[in-house]
PDB file of C-alpha atoms in Angstrom:
ATOM      1  CA  SER A 328     -15.018  73.887 -41.254  1.00 57.00           C
ATOM      2  CA  LEU A 329     -14.025  77.541 -41.608  1.00 61.00           C
ATOM      3  CA  LEU A 330     -11.921  77.383 -38.451  1.00 60.00           C
ATOM      4  CA  SER A 331     -10.313  74.148 -39.604  1.00 69.00           C
ATOM      5  CA  ALA A 332      -9.419  75.728 -42.941  1.00 67.00           C
ATOM      6  CA  ALA A 333      -7.965  78.774 -41.187  1.00 62.00           C
ATOM      7  CA  GLY A 334      -5.917  76.567 -38.877  1.00 64.00           C
ATOM      8  CA  PHE A 335      -4.611  74.584 -41.830  1.00 65.00           C
ATOM      9  CA  GLY A 336      -3.823  77.675 -43.911  1.00 66.00           C
ATOM     10  CA  ARG A 337      -1.775  79.470 -41.270  1.00 65.00           C
ATOM     11  CA  HIS A 338       0.971  76.863 -41.654  1.00 65.00           C
ATOM     12  CA  PHE A 339       1.604  78.190 -45.164  1.00 64.00           C
ATOM     13  CA  LEU A 340       2.018  81.825 -44.158  1.00 65.00           C
ATOM     14  CA  GLY A 341       5.351  83.456 -44.878  1.00 61.00           C
ATOM     15  CA  GLU A 342       5.470  84.984 -41.402  1.00 67.00           C
ATOM     16  CA  GLN A 343       4.619  83.142 -38.237  1.00 66.00           C
ATOM     17  CA  ALA A 344       1.177  84.226 -37.031  1.00 62.00           C
ATOM     18  CA  ASP A 345       0.684  85.409 -33.468  1.00 69.00           C
ATOM     19  CA  PRO A 346      -0.744  82.351 -31.650  1.00 68.00           C
ATOM     20  CA  ASP A 347      -2.628  84.475 -29.092  1.00 75.00           C
ATOM     21  CA  ARG A 348      -4.300  86.523 -31.804  1.00 77.00           C
ATOM     22  CA  ASN A 349      -5.253  83.369 -33.654  1.00 75.00           C
ATOM     23  CA  LYS A 350      -6.667  81.862 -30.464  1.00 80.00           C
ATOM     24  CA  ASP A 351      -8.734  84.975 -29.683  1.00 84.00           C
ATOM     25  CA  ALA A 352     -10.111  85.078 -33.219  1.00 83.00           C
ATOM     26  CA  CYS A 353     -11.119  81.419 -33.080  1.00 83.00           C
ATOM     27  CA  THR A 354     -12.757  81.910 -29.696  1.00 89.00           C
ATOM     28  CA  SER A 355     -14.776  84.885 -30.941  1.00 90.00           C
ATOM     29  CA  LEU A 356     -15.900  82.978 -34.039  1.00 88.00           C
ATOM     30  CA  ARG A 357     -17.001  79.993 -31.975  1.00 89.00           C
ATOM     31  CA  ILE A 358     -18.967  82.209 -29.594  1.00 93.00           C
ATOM     32  CA  CYS A 359     -20.715  83.957 -32.485  1.00 92.00           C
ATOM     33  CA  GLN A 360     -21.478  80.598 -34.052  1.00 90.00           C
ATOM     34  CA  ALA A 361     -22.953  79.281 -30.788  1.00 90.00           C
ATOM     35  CA  LEU A 362     -25.105  82.399 -30.422  1.00 93.00           C
ATOM     36  CA  ARG A 363     -26.589  81.974 -33.899  1.00 91.00           C
ATOM     37  CA  LYS A 364     -27.935  78.529 -33.063  1.00 89.00           C
ATOM     38  CA  ALA A 365     -31.421  77.945 -31.679  1.00 87.00           C
ATOM     39  CA  PRO A 366     -32.830  78.753 -29.211  1.00 88.00           C
ATOM     40  CA  SER A 367     -30.591  81.822 -28.789  1.00 86.00           C
ATOM     41  CA  ASP A 368     -30.818  82.977 -32.432  1.00 89.00           C
ATOM     42  CA  ILE A 369     -28.582  86.013 -31.891  1.00 91.00           C
ATOM     43  CA  PRO A 370     -26.900  87.078 -35.170  1.00 92.00           C
ATOM     44  CA  LEU A 371     -23.901  88.718 -33.500  1.00 92.00           C
ATOM     45  CA  THR A 372     -20.789  89.565 -35.502  1.00 92.00           C
ATOM     46  CA  VAL A 373     -17.235  89.447 -34.174  1.00 91.00           C
ATOM     47  CA  PHE A 374     -17.025  93.244 -34.343  1.00 92.00           C
ATOM     48  CA  GLN A 375     -20.242  93.579 -32.333  1.00 94.00           C
ATOM     49  CA  LEU A 376     -18.967  91.024 -29.829  1.00 94.00           C
ATOM     50  CA  GLU A 377     -15.773  93.005 -29.315  1.00 93.00           C
ATOM     51  CA  ARG A 378     -17.729  96.207 -28.713  1.00 95.00           C
ATOM     52  CA  LEU A 379     -20.194  94.497 -26.393  1.00 94.00           C
ATOM     53  CA  GLY A 380     -17.553  92.705 -24.353  1.00 94.00           C
ATOM     54  CA  MET A 381     -17.919  89.469 -22.442  1.00 94.00           C
ATOM     55  CA  ALA A 382     -19.589  91.164 -19.480  1.00 94.00           C
ATOM     56  CA  GLY A 383     -22.188  92.771 -21.733  1.00 95.00           C
ATOM     57  CA  LEU A 384     -22.791  89.523 -23.599  1.00 95.00           C
ATOM     58  CA  ALA A 385     -23.226  87.600 -20.351  1.00 95.00           C
ATOM     59  CA  MET A 386     -25.840  90.071 -19.121  1.00 95.00           C
ATOM     60  CA  ARG A 387     -27.676  90.065 -22.468  1.00 94.00           C
ATOM     61  CA  LEU A 388     -27.911  86.285 -22.330  1.00 95.00           C
ATOM     62  CA  SER A 389     -28.984  86.377 -18.681  1.00 95.00           C
ATOM     63  CA  GLN A 390     -31.787  88.799 -19.488  1.00 94.00           C
ATOM     64  CA  ARG A 391     -32.951  86.323 -22.133  1.00 93.00           C
ATOM     65  CA  HIS A 392     -32.871  83.599 -19.454  1.00 94.00           C
ATOM     66  CA  ARG A 393     -29.980  81.848 -21.193  1.00 95.00           C
ATOM     67  CA  HIS A 394     -28.001  81.580 -17.974  1.00 95.00           C
ATOM     68  CA  LEU A 395     -26.436  78.212 -18.766  1.00 94.00           C
ATOM     69  CA  LEU A 396     -24.989  79.414 -22.070  1.00 94.00           C
ATOM     70  CA  ALA A 397     -23.788  82.639 -20.438  1.00 95.00           C
ATOM     71  CA  ALA A 398     -22.046  80.705 -17.651  1.00 95.00           C
ATOM     72  CA  ARG A 399     -20.413  78.317 -20.118  1.00 94.00           C
ATOM     73  CA  ILE A 400     -19.092  81.177 -22.238  1.00 94.00           C
ATOM     74  CA  CYS A 401     -17.699  82.855 -19.110  1.00 94.00           C
ATOM     75  CA  ASP A 402     -15.960  79.625 -18.128  1.00 93.00           C
ATOM     76  CA  TRP A 403     -14.647  79.187 -21.659  1.00 91.00           C
ATOM     77  CA  VAL A 404     -13.001  82.616 -21.808  1.00 92.00           C
ATOM     78  CA  SER A 405     -12.078  82.660 -18.074  1.00 91.00           C
ATOM     79  CA  HIS A 406     -14.434  85.560 -17.355  1.00 93.00           C
ATOM     80  CA  PRO A 407     -16.101  85.893 -13.911  1.00 93.00           C
ATOM     81  CA  LYS A 408     -19.654  84.573 -13.949  1.00 93.00           C
ATOM     82  CA  ASP A 409     -20.772  86.124 -10.659  1.00 93.00           C
ATOM     83  CA  LEU A 410     -23.302  88.462 -12.282  1.00 94.00           C
ATOM     84  CA  VAL A 411     -24.770  85.612 -14.321  1.00 95.00           C
ATOM     85  CA  LEU A 412     -25.318  83.467 -11.232  1.00 95.00           C
ATOM     86  CA  PHE A 413     -26.672  86.430  -9.281  1.00 95.00           C
ATOM     87  CA  HIS A 414     -29.215  87.167 -12.024  1.00 96.00           C
ATOM     88  CA  TRP A 415     -30.138  83.476 -12.192  1.00 96.00           C
ATOM     89  CA  ALA A 416     -30.712  83.264  -8.426  1.00 96.00           C
ATOM     90  CA  CYS A 417     -32.910  86.362  -8.367  1.00 95.00           C
ATOM     91  CA  GLU A 418     -34.997  85.136 -11.304  1.00 96.00           C
ATOM     92  CA  LYS A 419     -35.351  81.678  -9.779  1.00 95.00           C
ATOM     93  CA  ILE A 420     -36.699  83.148  -6.549  1.00 95.00           C
ATOM     94  CA  ARG A 421     -39.060  85.489  -8.400  1.00 94.00           C
ATOM     95  CA  HIS A 422     -40.480  82.720 -10.569  1.00 93.00           C
ATOM     96  CA  ALA A 423     -40.873  80.402  -7.568  1.00 91.00           C
ATOM     97  CA  ARG A 424     -43.610  82.611  -6.151  1.00 83.00           C
ATOM     98  CA  GLY A 425     -46.786  80.588  -5.919  1.00 79.00           C
ATOM     99  CA  SER A 426     -45.004  77.327  -6.722  1.00 83.00           C
ATOM    100  CA  ALA A 427     -44.493  74.272  -4.535  1.00 86.00           C
ATOM    101  CA  ARG A 428     -40.773  74.966  -4.106  1.00 89.00           C
ATOM    102  CA  THR A 429     -39.921  75.329  -0.433  1.00 93.00           C
ATOM    103  CA  ASP A 430     -37.496  77.826   1.058  1.00 94.00           C
ATOM    104  CA  GLU A 431     -35.111  74.993   1.877  1.00 95.00           C
ATOM    105  CA  GLN A 432     -35.111  73.755  -1.723  1.00 95.00           C
ATOM    106  CA  LEU A 433     -34.489  77.225  -3.103  1.00 96.00           C
ATOM    107  CA  SER A 434     -31.721  77.899  -0.601  1.00 95.00           C
ATOM    108  CA  GLU A 435     -30.014  74.613  -1.429  1.00 95.00           C
ATOM    109  CA  ALA A 436     -30.206  75.328  -5.167  1.00 95.00           C
ATOM    110  CA  VAL A 437     -28.730  78.816  -4.758  1.00 95.00           C
ATOM    111  CA  LEU A 438     -25.942  77.663  -2.448  1.00 94.00           C
ATOM    112  CA  GLU A 439     -25.016  74.864  -4.847  1.00 94.00           C
ATOM    113  CA  LYS A 440     -24.674  77.300  -7.749  1.00 93.00           C
ATOM    114  CA  PHE A 441     -22.763  79.860  -5.696  1.00 93.00           C
ATOM    115  CA  LYS A 442     -20.021  77.408  -4.721  1.00 88.00           C
ATOM    116  CA  GLY A 443     -16.632  78.648  -5.827  1.00 81.00           C
ATOM    117  CA  CYS A 444     -17.849  82.240  -6.311  1.00 84.00           C
ATOM    118  CA  PRO A 445     -17.007  84.061  -3.063  1.00 78.00           C
ATOM    119  CA  GLY A 446     -17.643  87.493  -4.555  1.00 76.00           C
ATOM    120  CA  ILE A 447     -21.392  87.047  -4.923  1.00 85.00           C
ATOM    121  CA  GLY A 448     -23.495  89.086  -2.512  1.00 86.00           C
ATOM    122  CA  TYR A 449     -25.935  86.840  -0.681  1.00 92.00           C
ATOM    123  CA  ALA A 450     -27.544  89.892   0.899  1.00 92.00           C
ATOM    124  CA  GLU A 451     -28.739  91.187  -2.467  1.00 92.00           C
ATOM    125  CA  VAL A 452     -30.331  87.823  -3.261  1.00 94.00           C
ATOM    126  CA  ALA A 453     -31.858  87.752   0.226  1.00 92.00           C
ATOM    127  CA  ARG A 454     -33.362  91.171  -0.453  1.00 90.00           C
ATOM    128  CA  VAL A 455     -35.133  89.737  -3.502  1.00 92.00           C
ATOM    129  CA  ALA A 456     -36.391  86.847  -1.369  1.00 92.00           C
ATOM    130  CA  ALA A 457     -37.784  89.376   1.102  1.00 87.00           C
ATOM    131  CA  GLU A 458     -39.539  91.228  -1.711  1.00 87.00           C
ATOM    132  CA  MET A 459     -41.125  87.927  -2.757  1.00 90.00           C
ATOM    133  CA  TYR A 460     -42.500  87.463   0.789  1.00 87.00           C
ATOM    134  CA  ARG A 461     -40.053  84.706   1.713  1.00 89.00           C
ATOM    135  CA  PRO A 462     -38.484  86.015   4.950  1.00 87.00           C
ATOM    136  CA  HIS A 463     -37.328  82.563   6.027  1.00 90.00           C
ATOM    137  CA  LEU A 464     -35.429  82.087   2.766  1.00 93.00           C
ATOM    138  CA  ALA A 465     -33.935  85.554   3.176  1.00 91.00           C
ATOM    139  CA  THR A 466     -32.579  84.751   6.635  1.00 90.00           C
ATOM    140  CA  MET A 467     -31.202  81.417   5.403  1.00 93.00           C
ATOM    141  CA  LEU A 468     -29.272  83.180   2.646  1.00 94.00           C
ATOM    142  CA  LEU A 469     -28.084  85.922   4.992  1.00 91.00           C
ATOM    143  CA  ASN A 470     -26.324  83.334   7.137  1.00 90.00           C
ATOM    144  CA  HIS A 471     -23.853  82.939   4.264  1.00 91.00           C
ATOM    145  CA  GLU A 472     -23.273  86.673   3.753  1.00 89.00           C
ATOM    146  CA  PRO A 473     -19.785  87.628   5.026  1.00 87.00           C
ATOM    147  CA  ARG A 474     -20.524  91.383   5.183  1.00 87.00           C
ATOM    148  CA  SER A 475     -22.107  92.268   8.504  1.00 86.00           C
ATOM    149  CA  ASN A 476     -23.377  95.620   7.277  1.00 88.00           C
ATOM    150  CA  ALA A 477     -25.224  93.989   4.374  1.00 89.00           C
ATOM    151  CA  GLN A 478     -26.700  91.382   6.711  1.00 88.00           C
ATOM    152  CA  VAL A 479     -28.005  93.983   9.132  1.00 88.00           C
ATOM    153  CA  GLN A 480     -29.481  96.223   6.434  1.00 87.00           C
ATOM    154  CA  VAL A 481     -31.588  93.404   4.990  1.00 87.00           C
ATOM    155  CA  LEU A 482     -32.683  92.263   8.453  1.00 87.00           C
ATOM    156  CA  LEU A 483     -33.775  95.793   9.294  1.00 85.00           C
ATOM    157  CA  GLN A 484     -35.744  95.884   6.061  1.00 83.00           C
ATOM    158  CA  LEU A 485     -37.427  92.615   7.020  1.00 82.00           C
ATOM    159  CA  SER A 486     -38.210  93.984  10.488  1.00 80.00           C
ATOM    160  CA  GLN A 487     -40.433  96.614   8.882  1.00 78.00           C
ATOM    161  CA  GLU A 488     -42.561  93.985   7.173  1.00 73.00           C
ATOM    162  CA  GLY A 489     -44.981  91.427   8.508  1.00 65.00           C
ATOM    163  CA  ASP A 490     -46.554  91.178  11.940  1.00 67.00           C
ATOM    164  CA  GLU A 491     -45.157  92.213  15.321  1.00 72.00           C
ATOM    165  CA  GLU A 492     -43.702  88.783  16.049  1.00 73.00           C
ATOM    166  CA  ASN A 493     -41.820  88.699  12.757  1.00 73.00           C
ATOM    167  CA  SER A 494     -40.612  92.269  13.279  1.00 75.00           C
ATOM    168  CA  GLN A 495     -39.184  91.463  16.710  1.00 77.00           C
ATOM    169  CA  MET A 496     -37.512  88.306  15.421  1.00 80.00           C
ATOM    170  CA  MET A 497     -35.774  90.210  12.616  1.00 82.00           C
ATOM    171  CA  LEU A 498     -34.706  92.940  15.025  1.00 80.00           C
ATOM    172  CA  ARG A 499     -33.225  90.323  17.341  1.00 81.00           C
ATOM    173  CA  LEU A 500     -31.266  88.843  14.451  1.00 84.00           C
ATOM    174  CA  ALA A 501     -30.093  92.310  13.419  1.00 85.00           C
ATOM    175  CA  VAL A 502     -28.917  93.019  16.969  1.00 81.00           C
ATOM    176  CA  GLU A 503     -27.097  89.691  17.064  1.00 83.00           C
ATOM    177  CA  LYS A 504     -25.296  90.300  13.759  1.00 85.00           C
ATOM    178  CA  ALA A 505     -24.402  93.865  14.742  1.00 84.00           C
ATOM    179  CA  ALA A 506     -23.065  92.728  18.120  1.00 81.00           C
ATOM    180  CA  GLN A 507     -20.977  90.012  16.470  1.00 83.00           C
ATOM    181  CA  SER A 508     -19.416  92.574  14.136  1.00 83.00           C
ATOM    182  CA  ALA A 509     -18.381  94.832  17.068  1.00 82.00           C
ATOM    183  CA  ASP A 510     -18.966  97.803  14.761  1.00 85.00           C
ATOM    184  CA  PRO A 511     -20.226 100.746  16.872  1.00 85.00           C
ATOM    185  CA  ASP A 512     -21.833 102.476  13.882  1.00 86.00           C
ATOM    186  CA  LEU A 513     -23.686  99.315  12.964  1.00 85.00           C
ATOM    187  CA  ILE A 514     -24.859  98.785  16.540  1.00 81.00           C
ATOM    188  CA  HIS A 515     -26.030 102.398  16.732  1.00 81.00           C
ATOM    189  CA  GLY A 516     -27.944 101.934  13.484  1.00 81.00           C
ATOM    190  CA  VAL A 517     -29.778  98.906  14.857  1.00 81.00           C
ATOM    191  CA  ILE A 518     -30.654 100.757  18.067  1.00 78.00           C
ATOM    192  CA  ALA A 519     -31.910 103.691  16.018  1.00 78.00           C
ATOM    193  CA  ALA A 520     -34.074 101.345  13.953  1.00 76.00           C
ATOM    194  CA  ALA A 521     -35.483  99.778  17.117  1.00 71.00           C
ATOM    195  CA  CYS A 522     -36.300 103.267  18.376  1.00 71.00           C
ATOM    196  CA  GLY A 523     -38.138 104.267  15.229  1.00 66.00           C
ATOM    197  CA  GLY A 524     -35.213 106.103  13.643  1.00 58.00           C
ATOM    198  CA  ASP A 525     -34.152 108.425  16.484  1.00 50.00           C
ATOM    199  CA  PRO A 526     -32.636 106.838  19.611  1.00 46.00           C
ATOM    200  CA  CYS A 527     -32.865 110.179  21.439  1.00 47.00           C
ATOM    201  CA  GLY A 528     -36.363 111.127  20.332  1.00 46.00           C
ATOM    202  CA  ARG A 529     -39.449 111.369  22.496  1.00 43.00           C
ATOM    203  CA  SER A 530     -41.313 108.748  20.492  1.00 46.00           C
ATOM    204  CA  VAL A 531     -38.857 106.003  21.367  1.00 44.00           C
ATOM    205  CA  ASP A 532     -40.364 102.567  21.937  1.00 53.00           C
ATOM    206  CA  VAL A 533     -38.611 102.031  25.262  1.00 49.00           C
ATOM    207  CA  GLN A 534     -40.097  98.601  25.840  1.00 59.00           C
ATOM    208  CA  ALA A 535     -38.832  97.296  22.501  1.00 56.00           C
ATOM    209  CA  LEU A 536     -35.380  98.701  23.218  1.00 53.00           C
ATOM    210  CA  VAL A 537     -35.308  97.162  26.702  1.00 55.00           C
ATOM    211  CA  ARG A 538     -36.287  93.770  25.319  1.00 61.00           C
ATOM    212  CA  LEU A 539     -33.486  93.874  22.773  1.00 56.00           C
ATOM    213  CA  VAL A 540     -30.913  94.955  25.365  1.00 54.00           C
ATOM    214  CA  LYS A 541     -31.968  92.178  27.733  1.00 57.00           C
ATOM    215  CA  GLU A 542     -31.604  89.600  24.980  1.00 57.00           C
ATOM    216  CA  ARG A 543     -28.152  90.915  23.952  1.00 53.00           C
ATOM    217  CA  PRO A 544     -26.778  92.504  27.164  1.00 49.00           C
ATOM    218  CA  GLN A 545     -23.156  92.500  25.999  1.00 50.00           C
TER     219      GLN A 545
END
């Protein structure tokens, strides 16, 4: 009702009001009004909203697990919602620990939400999956990561966890991703990891290195 009265009253002003300023003011008031409603119950003023900024507000809402409201506000004001979706994905994976949700179901849910947001880092979400002891989910998410360096770093992290079979599988994937990137520094890093950190050291696991080279001879 307040916004309706303001919209009606501006037609009687002596000077024409700036339409952009009026639009921004109405948007801020509507956001503050939405935040005051349950279950958010955030008594935020327009001045506080301006100081906090849309990015800060989105993260505050995400930390309160109000991801849907945060995403809708971002869409409303044309603000990127990448951080909101990233926070949502990480929390979903963390809270799925011990549940009946499979890796395939979690991967499908994350990929569905990430559609249309090419800037989101899948590798960072995969790292959270690895921390939650879901290596299969981590590798599934890494297949959608466009940055080879990020892919390899997470795979090398996974190679240091689990049993010998899992370690070798992750190393093979890391070698494959590094070879596909044709980045000499990345390839050297994978070889160093396979050799225990020093490819020229005396404690090199020669057998592990030979196995990797045979599997990826190019």
